[in-house]
Amino acid sequence: MNLHSPGTWIVVLAALAVAVWVLHKIGKALATVLEALAALALLGLALTAAVRAVVWLGRQLVTRWRTTLTLVAAWAWCTWLGWVSLVVTAACVAFPLVVWRAVAPVRFDHWCGRHLRAWWLRWTLYGRKLPAWLRACGLAVSDETTPVQVTVNLVGRRRRALTSRTAGSSPEVAVPRILGVRSGASWDEVRVELVPGQTPEDVDDAARALASARKVSRCQVRELAPNVVSIDFQRRDLLTSPVACQALPDLGGAQSHGVDLRRVWAGRTEYGADWTVPLMGPGAHLLVAGASGSGKNSLMWSPLVSAAPAIRAGVIRLSGIDPKGMELSYGRRIFARYGATGKEALEVLDALIEVMEGRKREFAGRLRTVPISTEHPLEVLEFDEIGALTKYTDRKTREAIVERVALLNTQGRALGMTVRGYVQEPTKDTVPVRELFTRRACLQVTAKNQIGMVLGDGAYERGAWANRITDPGVGYVWGEGLREPLRIRAGWTSDNTVKALENYITNGGTHMVDLAVRNENTTGGRAA
């Protein structure tokens, strides 16, 4: 081919023109295909976003049905009747609510206020700020790819560690999801669903940090389900003021006891509700620990005042051991058995064990639980300063007392025997049988580690900050029937009330409610 001839150049140029035309057609077709794919991709993204938006909106409408109904009702009202009538109606409804709150704040809060407050806090506070608090307190879970270490053993060379990780990927952070908010008189309860990989103990560990983030004094975490916890924030303290014990009935009142021995009033809880204690059944054996002046006597006398009709009627028979000879002796006449020295304490314990053994012989094989009555009264032992006789006495007496208290604690529940002990130093050496008390109360203590001795390991982390208590009678209760430490304040019992209790039970001091006769007939114990 002659490259210098005009014909050759014409053929080459024609071939190039054909190639350019073909490429142009191919490019145009590819552009059309790419435009179609891009349009389909945008359409798919738009449809995906629309579906997600609809699903999200549906979820919000279902999970927040109160807000949904309120907005729908407001929209329908404005559409059909106008916004002016809506404003006037809202004002007419709000005015009596304001008056109700001013006249009867407790009833208003119970029936209406707490629901409105929970709804308001859900949207204005916890919904907006709680996720940030959780992230700041280390309660967020990231799905960032974990670096994988691979060790390669090359022949003739030393080992090399290669790290494989995903580059350029932004980790997605997940935080516990809010399920609901409840607001009470002093606490806000925020129910959250944990992220996979988290445990309730993780939230427990961050309780103090969450309290600081919410700017409140206390935060407590309660496990509701394996993956659901309630983060409770204390807005205000309802236990700052003393709680008065219940009033005694008149001497001329009915003789029927009418007392539920499984739920005897003893004070108030931090939630504003009545605090009741069992004198029989599960959780009746109670160990109270607290420093001097912490108010242990309130936990002792307040339930006795509430159960006074049952004591007067002979359904409850009291025994007292008082090494100091001061606390229980002030109401000495209400105790069928009483001891102050180690020898007297053993006599009281032996008398109780004798009653217990007699009930075993009488009811074994017939009943699983002794029916409480005037014939077989509930035997309640009040053991003040139990450590004085379980540690600070001679070895023989100490071992005998510990042995008898252990027998009453382990066998007495079904036989109508209850032990309530009080101690200042809650160490294992002082109270060797402390684990046998099915319910324990920790008042003000001087050291943080004493909280775990009384309420068990992890009690401080769960919000039982007994070392910070300053008010007498305030403490934390935990044990059988309680999933988390409960903050309480026992009813304060004055000296006059104790004397009035003694006067009421002994019928004005004329007799001991036939306790001496009953002791001789049933136990052979020494009369009061």
mmCIF file of C-alpha atoms in Angstrom, residues 87-454:
data_model
loop_
_atom_site.group_PDB
_atom_site.id
_atom_site.type_symbol
_atom_site.label_atom_id
_atom_site.label_comp_id
_atom_site.label_asym_id
_atom_site.label_seq_id
_atom_site.Cartn_x
_atom_site.Cartn_y
_atom_site.Cartn_z
ATOM 1 C CA VAL A 87 -58.073 27.676 72.829
ATOM 2 C CA VAL A 88 -61.186 28.554 74.845
ATOM 3 C CA THR A 89 -61.878 24.899 75.658
ATOM 4 C CA ALA A 90 -58.247 24.291 76.648
ATOM 5 C CA ALA A 91 -58.385 27.285 78.986
ATOM 6 C CA CYS A 92 -61.644 26.052 80.532
ATOM 7 C CA VAL A 93 -60.041 22.649 81.166
ATOM 8 C CA ALA A 94 -56.747 24.060 82.436
ATOM 9 C CA PHE A 95 -58.327 26.406 84.995
ATOM 10 C CA PRO A 96 -59.998 23.690 87.150
ATOM 11 C CA LEU A 97 -56.809 21.611 86.894
ATOM 12 C CA VAL A 98 -54.785 24.509 88.272
ATOM 13 C CA VAL A 99 -57.304 24.974 91.086
ATOM 14 C CA TRP A 100 -57.277 21.227 91.808
ATOM 15 C CA ARG A 101 -53.486 21.228 92.001
ATOM 16 C CA ALA A 102 -53.517 24.174 94.398
ATOM 17 C CA VAL A 103 -56.213 22.698 96.672
ATOM 18 C CA ALA A 104 -55.262 18.983 96.648
ATOM 19 C CA PRO A 105 -51.768 18.575 95.175
ATOM 20 C CA VAL A 106 -51.373 14.939 96.258
ATOM 21 C CA ARG A 107 -54.623 13.743 94.666
ATOM 22 C CA PHE A 108 -53.945 15.852 91.572
ATOM 23 C CA ASP A 109 -50.497 14.345 91.143
ATOM 24 C CA HIS A 110 -51.843 10.809 91.638
ATOM 25 C CA TRP A 111 -54.651 11.065 89.092
ATOM 26 C CA CYS A 112 -53.370 13.568 86.566
ATOM 27 C CA GLY A 113 -50.100 15.367 87.294
ATOM 28 C CA ARG A 114 -47.747 12.400 87.058
ATOM 29 C CA HIS A 115 -49.096 11.409 83.621
ATOM 30 C CA LEU A 116 -48.714 14.926 82.243
ATOM 31 C CA ARG A 117 -45.245 15.234 83.757
ATOM 32 C CA ALA A 118 -44.133 11.893 82.314
ATOM 33 C CA TRP A 119 -45.329 12.890 78.844
ATOM 34 C CA TRP A 120 -43.642 16.275 79.092
ATOM 35 C CA LEU A 121 -40.335 14.886 80.366
ATOM 36 C CA ARG A 122 -40.318 12.170 77.688
ATOM 37 C CA TRP A 123 -40.324 14.751 74.899
ATOM 38 C CA THR A 124 -38.495 17.700 76.420
ATOM 39 C CA LEU A 125 -35.782 16.022 78.506
ATOM 40 C CA TYR A 126 -35.152 12.301 78.295
ATOM 41 C CA GLY A 127 -35.949 11.871 74.603
ATOM 42 C CA ARG A 128 -33.521 14.655 73.684
ATOM 43 C CA LYS A 129 -30.753 14.335 76.257
ATOM 44 C CA LEU A 130 -30.661 10.758 77.528
ATOM 45 C CA PRO A 131 -28.909 9.337 74.401
ATOM 46 C CA ALA A 132 -26.124 11.897 74.849
ATOM 47 C CA TRP A 133 -25.879 11.049 78.566
ATOM 48 C CA LEU A 134 -25.612 7.363 77.760
ATOM 49 C CA ARG A 135 -22.850 7.973 75.230
ATOM 50 C CA ALA A 136 -20.970 10.231 77.635
ATOM 51 C CA CYS A 137 -21.214 7.571 80.370
ATOM 52 C CA GLY A 138 -19.810 4.861 78.094
ATOM 53 C CA LEU A 139 -23.109 3.074 77.456
ATOM 54 C CA ALA A 140 -22.944 3.226 73.663
ATOM 55 C CA VAL A 141 -21.999 0.239 71.489
ATOM 56 C CA SER A 142 -20.037 0.750 68.253
ATOM 57 C CA ASP A 143 -20.087 -1.711 65.329
ATOM 58 C CA GLU A 144 -16.577 -0.710 64.215
ATOM 59 C CA THR A 145 -14.713 -3.686 62.815
ATOM 60 C CA THR A 146 -12.410 -5.138 65.421
ATOM 61 C CA PRO A 147 -8.799 -5.371 64.227
ATOM 62 C CA VAL A 148 -7.777 -8.971 63.512
ATOM 63 C CA GLN A 149 -4.232 -9.990 64.313
ATOM 64 C CA VAL A 150 -2.794 -12.639 61.962
ATOM 65 C CA THR A 151 0.589 -14.185 62.693
ATOM 66 C CA VAL A 152 2.545 -15.288 59.618
ATOM 67 C CA ASN A 153 5.474 -17.691 60.019
ATOM 68 C CA LEU A 154 7.800 -17.171 57.055
ATOM 69 C CA VAL A 155 10.405 -19.848 56.379
ATOM 70 C CA GLY A 156 13.813 -18.748 57.534
ATOM 71 C CA ARG A 157 12.496 -15.488 58.888
ATOM 72 C CA ARG A 158 11.064 -14.360 62.137
ATOM 73 C CA ARG A 159 7.316 -14.127 62.660
ATOM 74 C CA ARG A 160 5.462 -11.048 61.483
ATOM 75 C CA ALA A 161 2.123 -9.805 62.802
ATOM 76 C CA LEU A 162 -0.221 -8.450 60.164
ATOM 77 C CA THR A 163 -3.226 -6.372 61.135
ATOM 78 C CA SER A 164 -6.375 -6.461 59.046
ATOM 79 C CA ARG A 165 -9.011 -3.781 59.476
ATOM 80 C CA THR A 166 -11.697 -2.101 57.456
ATOM 81 C CA ALA A 167 -10.433 1.208 56.196
ATOM 82 C CA GLY A 168 -12.572 4.230 55.492
ATOM 83 C CA SER A 169 -15.626 2.877 57.307
ATOM 84 C CA SER A 170 -17.362 5.119 59.823
ATOM 85 C CA PRO A 171 -18.570 3.091 62.822
ATOM 86 C CA GLU A 172 -22.252 3.303 63.683
ATOM 87 C CA VAL A 173 -22.975 3.934 67.376
ATOM 88 C CA ALA A 174 -26.036 2.404 69.046
ATOM 89 C CA VAL A 175 -27.427 3.491 72.420
ATOM 90 C CA PRO A 176 -30.198 1.950 74.542
ATOM 91 C CA ARG A 177 -33.646 2.824 73.205
ATOM 92 C CA ILE A 178 -36.204 4.573 75.428
ATOM 93 C CA LEU A 179 -39.345 2.474 75.861
ATOM 94 C CA GLY A 180 -41.265 4.712 78.203
ATOM 95 C CA VAL A 181 -41.159 7.225 81.035
ATOM 96 C CA ARG A 182 -43.083 7.157 84.308
ATOM 97 C CA SER A 183 -42.971 10.019 86.780
ATOM 98 C CA GLY A 184 -43.877 9.760 90.444
ATOM 99 C CA ALA A 185 -43.884 12.118 93.375
ATOM 100 C CA SER A 186 -40.110 12.059 93.695
ATOM 101 C CA TRP A 187 -38.721 9.706 91.028
ATOM 102 C CA ASP A 188 -38.625 9.505 87.237
ATOM 103 C CA GLU A 189 -38.482 5.948 85.891
ATOM 104 C CA VAL A 190 -37.027 5.706 82.377
ATOM 105 C CA ARG A 191 -37.400 2.252 80.834
ATOM 106 C CA VAL A 192 -34.767 1.509 78.189
ATOM 107 C CA GLU A 193 -33.979 -1.477 76.002
ATOM 108 C CA LEU A 194 -30.328 -2.441 76.092
ATOM 109 C CA VAL A 195 -28.213 -2.811 72.987
ATOM 110 C CA PRO A 196 -26.937 -6.337 72.219
ATOM 111 C CA GLY A 197 -23.666 -6.710 74.039
ATOM 112 C CA GLN A 198 -24.766 -4.753 77.099
ATOM 113 C CA THR A 199 -25.823 -6.079 80.507
ATOM 114 C CA PRO A 200 -27.806 -4.475 83.348
ATOM 115 C CA GLU A 201 -24.574 -4.464 85.360
ATOM 116 C CA ASP A 202 -23.057 -2.086 82.795
ATOM 117 C CA VAL A 203 -25.777 0.449 83.544
ATOM 118 C CA ASP A 204 -25.378 -0.197 87.288
ATOM 119 C CA ASP A 205 -21.729 0.812 87.082
ATOM 120 C CA ALA A 206 -22.670 4.114 85.426
ATOM 121 C CA ALA A 207 -25.430 5.013 87.925
ATOM 122 C CA ARG A 208 -23.468 7.757 89.663
ATOM 123 C CA ALA A 209 -22.337 9.252 86.350
ATOM 124 C CA LEU A 210 -25.933 9.277 85.121
ATOM 125 C CA ALA A 211 -27.034 11.006 88.331
ATOM 126 C CA SER A 212 -24.437 13.713 87.723
ATOM 127 C CA ALA A 213 -25.538 14.073 84.108
ATOM 128 C CA ARG A 214 -29.181 14.483 85.174
ATOM 129 C CA LYS A 215 -28.042 16.803 88.000
ATOM 130 C CA VAL A 216 -29.857 14.838 90.687
ATOM 131 C CA SER A 217 -28.649 13.354 93.964
ATOM 132 C CA ARG A 218 -29.425 9.703 93.248
ATOM 133 C CA CYS A 219 -29.850 7.317 90.339
ATOM 134 C CA GLN A 220 -30.899 3.680 90.749
ATOM 135 C CA VAL A 221 -31.023 0.944 88.115
ATOM 136 C CA ARG A 222 -33.619 -1.843 88.275
ATOM 137 C CA GLU A 223 -33.633 -4.881 86.020
ATOM 138 C CA LEU A 224 -37.099 -5.460 84.528
ATOM 139 C CA ALA A 225 -36.160 -8.098 81.942
ATOM 140 C CA PRO A 226 -32.905 -9.590 80.613
ATOM 141 C CA ASN A 227 -32.626 -6.752 78.089
ATOM 142 C CA VAL A 228 -34.754 -4.044 79.748
ATOM 143 C CA VAL A 229 -33.806 -1.878 82.724
ATOM 144 C CA SER A 230 -35.401 1.062 84.460
ATOM 145 C CA ILE A 231 -33.096 4.009 85.112
ATOM 146 C CA ASP A 232 -34.659 5.825 88.053
ATOM 147 C CA PHE A 233 -33.728 9.450 88.770
ATOM 148 C CA GLN A 234 -34.635 10.984 92.131
ATOM 149 C CA ARG A 235 -35.902 14.519 91.490
ATOM 150 C CA ARG A 236 -36.490 15.314 95.169
ATOM 151 C CA ASP A 237 -36.117 13.610 98.529
ATOM 152 C CA LEU A 238 -39.374 12.797 100.328
ATOM 153 C CA LEU A 239 -37.594 11.470 103.414
ATOM 154 C CA THR A 240 -36.052 14.697 104.700
ATOM 155 C CA SER A 241 -38.786 15.223 107.292
ATOM 156 C CA PRO A 242 -39.418 12.825 110.198
ATOM 157 C CA VAL A 243 -42.200 10.282 109.765
ATOM 158 C CA ALA A 244 -44.542 9.884 112.722
ATOM 159 C CA CYS A 245 -45.506 6.387 113.791
ATOM 160 C CA GLN A 246 -49.110 5.300 113.745
ATOM 161 C CA ALA A 247 -51.454 6.302 116.539
ATOM 162 C CA LEU A 248 -52.460 3.805 119.177
ATOM 163 C CA PRO A 249 -56.142 2.814 119.516
ATOM 164 C CA ASP A 250 -58.117 3.866 122.554
ATOM 165 C CA LEU A 251 -58.104 1.540 125.534
ATOM 166 C CA GLY A 252 -61.844 1.168 125.201
ATOM 167 C CA GLY A 253 -61.593 0.074 121.577
ATOM 168 C CA ALA A 254 -62.328 -3.333 120.138
ATOM 169 C CA GLN A 255 -60.239 -6.220 121.407
ATOM 170 C CA SER A 256 -59.962 -7.842 117.973
ATOM 171 C CA HIS A 257 -56.446 -7.420 116.673
ATOM 172 C CA GLY A 258 -57.247 -6.853 112.957
ATOM 173 C CA VAL A 259 -53.547 -6.633 112.037
ATOM 174 C CA ASP A 260 -52.052 -8.196 108.911
ATOM 175 C CA LEU A 261 -48.921 -9.731 110.391
ATOM 176 C CA ARG A 262 -47.363 -10.053 106.930
ATOM 177 C CA ARG A 263 -47.688 -6.327 106.229
ATOM 178 C CA VAL A 264 -47.215 -4.243 109.374
ATOM 179 C CA TRP A 265 -46.787 -0.504 108.851
ATOM 180 C CA ALA A 266 -43.290 0.689 109.752
ATOM 181 C CA GLY A 267 -42.678 3.964 107.902
ATOM 182 C CA ARG A 268 -42.416 5.506 104.439
ATOM 183 C CA THR A 269 -40.479 4.643 101.302
ATOM 184 C CA GLU A 270 -38.575 7.049 99.114
ATOM 185 C CA TYR A 271 -41.421 6.756 96.593
ATOM 186 C CA GLY A 272 -43.914 8.286 99.029
ATOM 187 C CA ALA A 273 -45.695 4.985 99.737
ATOM 188 C CA ASP A 274 -46.224 3.214 103.041
ATOM 189 C CA TRP A 275 -43.412 0.920 104.082
ATOM 190 C CA THR A 276 -44.590 -2.338 105.623
ATOM 191 C CA VAL A 277 -42.588 -5.153 107.179
ATOM 192 C CA PRO A 278 -43.572 -8.789 107.751
ATOM 193 C CA LEU A 279 -43.592 -10.020 111.327
ATOM 194 C CA MET A 280 -44.253 -13.543 110.086
ATOM 195 C CA GLY A 281 -43.627 -15.453 106.880
ATOM 196 C CA PRO A 282 -41.027 -14.620 104.199
ATOM 197 C CA GLY A 283 -38.628 -11.853 105.157
ATOM 198 C CA ALA A 284 -39.704 -11.710 108.814
ATOM 199 C CA HIS A 285 -36.214 -12.311 110.275
ATOM 200 C CA LEU A 286 -34.718 -8.819 110.212
ATOM 201 C CA LEU A 287 -31.185 -7.614 110.962
ATOM 202 C CA VAL A 288 -30.796 -3.844 111.395
ATOM 203 C CA ALA A 289 -27.300 -2.367 111.252
ATOM 204 C CA GLY A 290 -26.392 1.228 111.919
ATOM 205 C CA ALA A 291 -24.040 3.480 113.807
ATOM 206 C CA SER A 292 -24.925 4.924 117.180
ATOM 207 C CA GLY A 293 -27.684 7.506 116.745
ATOM 208 C CA SER A 294 -28.751 6.204 113.330
ATOM 209 C CA GLY A 295 -32.306 5.474 114.519
ATOM 210 C CA LYS A 296 -32.335 1.713 115.031
ATOM 211 C CA ASN A 297 -34.934 2.150 117.781
ATOM 212 C CA SER A 298 -37.366 3.559 115.202
ATOM 213 C CA LEU A 299 -37.231 0.302 113.244
ATOM 214 C CA MET A 300 -37.745 -1.565 116.506
ATOM 215 C CA TRP A 301 -40.681 0.285 118.043
ATOM 216 C CA SER A 302 -42.651 1.539 115.031
ATOM 217 C CA PRO A 303 -43.847 -1.947 113.881
ATOM 218 C CA LEU A 304 -44.699 -2.818 117.492
ATOM 219 C CA VAL A 305 -46.883 0.277 117.760
ATOM 220 C CA SER A 306 -48.645 -0.690 114.522
ATOM 221 C CA ALA A 307 -49.147 -4.261 115.768
ATOM 222 C CA ALA A 308 -50.244 -3.180 119.257
ATOM 223 C CA PRO A 309 -53.815 -4.566 118.935
ATOM 224 C CA ALA A 310 -52.410 -8.007 118.057
ATOM 225 C CA ILE A 311 -49.991 -7.872 120.991
ATOM 226 C CA ARG A 312 -52.773 -6.802 123.341
ATOM 227 C CA ALA A 313 -55.028 -9.607 122.094
ATOM 228 C CA GLY A 314 -52.292 -12.181 122.673
ATOM 229 C CA VAL A 315 -51.789 -13.045 118.988
ATOM 230 C CA ILE A 316 -48.201 -11.786 119.246
ATOM 231 C CA ARG A 317 -45.988 -12.616 122.231
ATOM 232 C CA LEU A 318 -42.860 -10.526 122.618
ATOM 233 C CA SER A 319 -39.510 -11.527 124.033
ATOM 234 C CA GLY A 320 -36.685 -9.069 124.559
ATOM 235 C CA ILE A 321 -32.924 -9.309 125.000
ATOM 236 C CA ASP A 322 -31.386 -5.981 125.951
ATOM 237 C CA PRO A 323 -27.668 -6.143 126.852
ATOM 238 C CA LYS A 324 -27.566 -2.381 127.493
ATOM 239 C CA GLY A 325 -30.579 -2.637 129.777
ATOM 240 C CA MET A 326 -31.880 0.703 128.479
ATOM 241 C CA GLU A 327 -33.829 0.487 125.216
ATOM 242 C CA LEU A 328 -36.231 -2.415 125.726
ATOM 243 C CA SER A 329 -36.422 -1.894 129.474
ATOM 244 C CA TYR A 330 -38.257 1.373 128.814
ATOM 245 C CA GLY A 331 -41.227 -0.701 127.644
ATOM 246 C CA ARG A 332 -40.392 -3.696 129.812
ATOM 247 C CA ARG A 333 -43.969 -4.686 130.702
ATOM 248 C CA ILE A 334 -44.926 -5.582 127.098
ATOM 249 C CA PHE A 335 -42.335 -8.399 126.982
ATOM 250 C CA ALA A 336 -43.362 -11.830 128.214
ATOM 251 C CA ARG A 337 -39.688 -12.764 128.501
ATOM 252 C CA TYR A 338 -36.844 -10.358 129.081
ATOM 253 C CA GLY A 339 -33.111 -10.706 129.582
ATOM 254 C CA ALA A 340 -30.148 -8.363 129.893
ATOM 255 C CA THR A 341 -27.162 -10.498 130.896
ATOM 256 C CA GLY A 342 -25.760 -13.427 128.963
ATOM 257 C CA LYS A 343 -27.322 -15.908 131.376
ATOM 258 C CA GLU A 344 -30.753 -14.277 131.108
ATOM 259 C CA ALA A 345 -30.438 -14.159 127.321
ATOM 260 C CA LEU A 346 -29.834 -17.916 127.241
ATOM 261 C CA GLU A 347 -32.923 -18.437 129.412
ATOM 262 C CA VAL A 348 -35.035 -16.428 126.964
ATOM 263 C CA LEU A 349 -33.624 -18.289 123.964
ATOM 264 C CA ASP A 350 -34.089 -21.664 125.649
ATOM 265 C CA ALA A 351 -37.721 -20.812 126.387
ATOM 266 C CA LEU A 352 -38.303 -19.918 122.729
ATOM 267 C CA ILE A 353 -36.633 -23.106 121.509
ATOM 268 C CA GLU A 354 -38.777 -25.089 123.924
ATOM 269 C CA VAL A 355 -41.892 -23.534 122.396
ATOM 270 C CA MET A 356 -40.550 -24.307 118.932
ATOM 271 C CA GLU A 357 -39.864 -27.937 119.787
ATOM 272 C CA GLY A 358 -43.323 -28.280 121.306
ATOM 273 C CA ARG A 359 -44.915 -27.005 118.118
ATOM 274 C CA LYS A 360 -42.845 -29.449 116.100
ATOM 275 C CA ARG A 361 -44.221 -32.345 118.119
ATOM 276 C CA GLU A 362 -47.771 -31.020 117.861
ATOM 277 C CA PHE A 363 -47.949 -30.121 114.170
ATOM 278 C CA ALA A 364 -45.348 -32.348 112.459
ATOM 279 C CA GLY A 365 -47.016 -34.363 109.711
ATOM 280 C CA ARG A 366 -50.275 -32.402 110.049
ATOM 281 C CA LEU A 367 -49.503 -28.888 108.799
ATOM 282 C CA ARG A 368 -46.638 -27.205 107.002
ATOM 283 C CA THR A 369 -47.116 -23.897 108.840
ATOM 284 C CA VAL A 370 -48.320 -23.334 112.391
ATOM 285 C CA PRO A 371 -51.574 -21.314 112.413
ATOM 286 C CA ILE A 372 -51.104 -18.184 114.486
ATOM 287 C CA SER A 373 -53.722 -17.676 117.193
ATOM 288 C CA THR A 374 -53.999 -16.794 120.865
ATOM 289 C CA GLU A 375 -53.326 -20.448 121.607
ATOM 290 C CA HIS A 376 -50.224 -20.494 119.429
ATOM 291 C CA PRO A 377 -49.131 -16.836 119.294
ATOM 292 C CA LEU A 378 -46.458 -15.461 116.998
ATOM 293 C CA GLU A 379 -43.228 -15.417 119.016
ATOM 294 C CA VAL A 380 -41.238 -12.265 118.209
ATOM 295 C CA LEU A 381 -37.755 -11.848 119.689
ATOM 296 C CA GLU A 382 -36.361 -8.295 119.802
ATOM 297 C CA PHE A 383 -32.576 -8.677 120.251
ATOM 298 C CA ASP A 384 -31.027 -5.253 120.793
ATOM 299 C CA GLU A 385 -27.245 -4.824 120.425
ATOM 300 C CA ILE A 386 -26.890 -8.437 119.368
ATOM 301 C CA GLY A 387 -23.129 -8.028 118.886
ATOM 302 C CA ALA A 388 -22.646 -7.478 122.625
ATOM 303 C CA LEU A 389 -23.546 -11.122 123.268
ATOM 304 C CA THR A 390 -22.360 -12.742 120.027
ATOM 305 C CA LYS A 391 -18.826 -11.337 120.244
ATOM 306 C CA TYR A 392 -18.085 -9.273 123.349
ATOM 307 C CA THR A 393 -18.677 -11.908 126.009
ATOM 308 C CA ASP A 394 -17.068 -15.130 127.154
ATOM 309 C CA ARG A 395 -16.606 -17.827 124.525
ATOM 310 C CA LYS A 396 -18.958 -20.398 126.057
ATOM 311 C CA THR A 397 -21.863 -17.978 126.378
ATOM 312 C CA ARG A 398 -21.161 -16.531 122.945
ATOM 313 C CA GLU A 399 -21.205 -19.906 121.205
ATOM 314 C CA ALA A 400 -24.382 -20.975 123.029
ATOM 315 C CA ILE A 401 -26.218 -17.767 122.031
ATOM 316 C CA VAL A 402 -25.085 -18.004 118.392
ATOM 317 C CA GLU A 403 -26.203 -21.630 118.242
ATOM 318 C CA ARG A 404 -29.691 -20.845 119.582
ATOM 319 C CA VAL A 405 -30.200 -17.801 117.365
ATOM 320 C CA ALA A 406 -29.190 -19.894 114.346
ATOM 321 C CA LEU A 407 -31.776 -22.537 115.289
ATOM 322 C CA LEU A 408 -34.528 -19.937 115.571
ATOM 323 C CA ASN A 409 -33.578 -18.324 112.255
ATOM 324 C CA THR A 410 -33.349 -21.558 110.278
ATOM 325 C CA GLN A 411 -36.336 -23.414 111.754
ATOM 326 C CA GLY A 412 -38.616 -20.769 113.176
ATOM 327 C CA ARG A 413 -40.313 -19.388 110.070
ATOM 328 C CA ALA A 414 -42.891 -22.152 109.676
ATOM 329 C CA LEU A 415 -43.260 -22.553 113.449
ATOM 330 C CA GLY A 416 -44.282 -18.983 114.195
ATOM 331 C CA MET A 417 -40.913 -17.720 115.476
ATOM 332 C CA THR A 418 -39.402 -14.388 114.358
ATOM 333 C CA VAL A 419 -36.010 -12.889 115.267
ATOM 334 C CA ARG A 420 -35.288 -9.174 114.876
ATOM 335 C CA GLY A 421 -31.709 -8.178 115.699
ATOM 336 C CA TYR A 422 -29.963 -4.780 115.939
ATOM 337 C CA VAL A 423 -26.218 -4.203 115.738
ATOM 338 C CA GLN A 424 -23.718 -1.370 115.327
ATOM 339 C CA GLU A 425 -20.815 -3.347 113.850
ATOM 340 C CA PRO A 426 -22.113 -5.644 111.074
ATOM 341 C CA THR A 427 -18.960 -7.706 110.554
ATOM 342 C CA LYS A 428 -19.032 -11.482 110.280
ATOM 343 C CA ASP A 429 -17.086 -11.770 113.523
ATOM 344 C CA THR A 430 -19.664 -9.690 115.378
ATOM 345 C CA VAL A 431 -22.748 -11.356 113.914
ATOM 346 C CA PRO A 432 -21.769 -14.834 112.662
ATOM 347 C CA VAL A 433 -25.388 -15.584 111.742
ATOM 348 C CA ARG A 434 -26.082 -12.429 109.759
ATOM 349 C CA GLU A 435 -26.678 -14.383 106.527
ATOM 350 C CA LEU A 436 -29.527 -16.244 108.258
ATOM 351 C CA PHE A 437 -31.564 -13.041 108.539
ATOM 352 C CA THR A 438 -33.778 -13.117 105.461
ATOM 353 C CA ARG A 439 -34.181 -9.339 105.363
ATOM 354 C CA ARG A 440 -31.641 -6.723 106.360
ATOM 355 C CA ALA A 441 -31.707 -2.967 106.862
ATOM 356 C CA CYS A 442 -28.679 -0.701 106.719
ATOM 357 C CA LEU A 443 -28.990 2.712 108.356
ATOM 358 C CA GLN A 444 -26.208 5.278 108.614
ATOM 359 C CA VAL A 445 -22.823 3.536 108.694
ATOM 360 C CA THR A 446 -19.348 4.946 109.044
ATOM 361 C CA ALA A 447 -17.631 3.017 106.240
ATOM 362 C CA LYS A 448 -18.586 2.194 102.675
ATOM 363 C CA ASN A 449 -17.533 -1.452 102.987
ATOM 364 C CA GLN A 450 -20.093 -2.010 105.776
ATOM 365 C CA ILE A 451 -22.899 -1.556 103.242
ATOM 366 C CA GLY A 452 -21.880 -4.739 101.440
ATOM 367 C CA MET A 453 -21.602 -6.565 104.765
ATOM 368 C CA VAL A 454 -25.274 -5.856 105.487
#
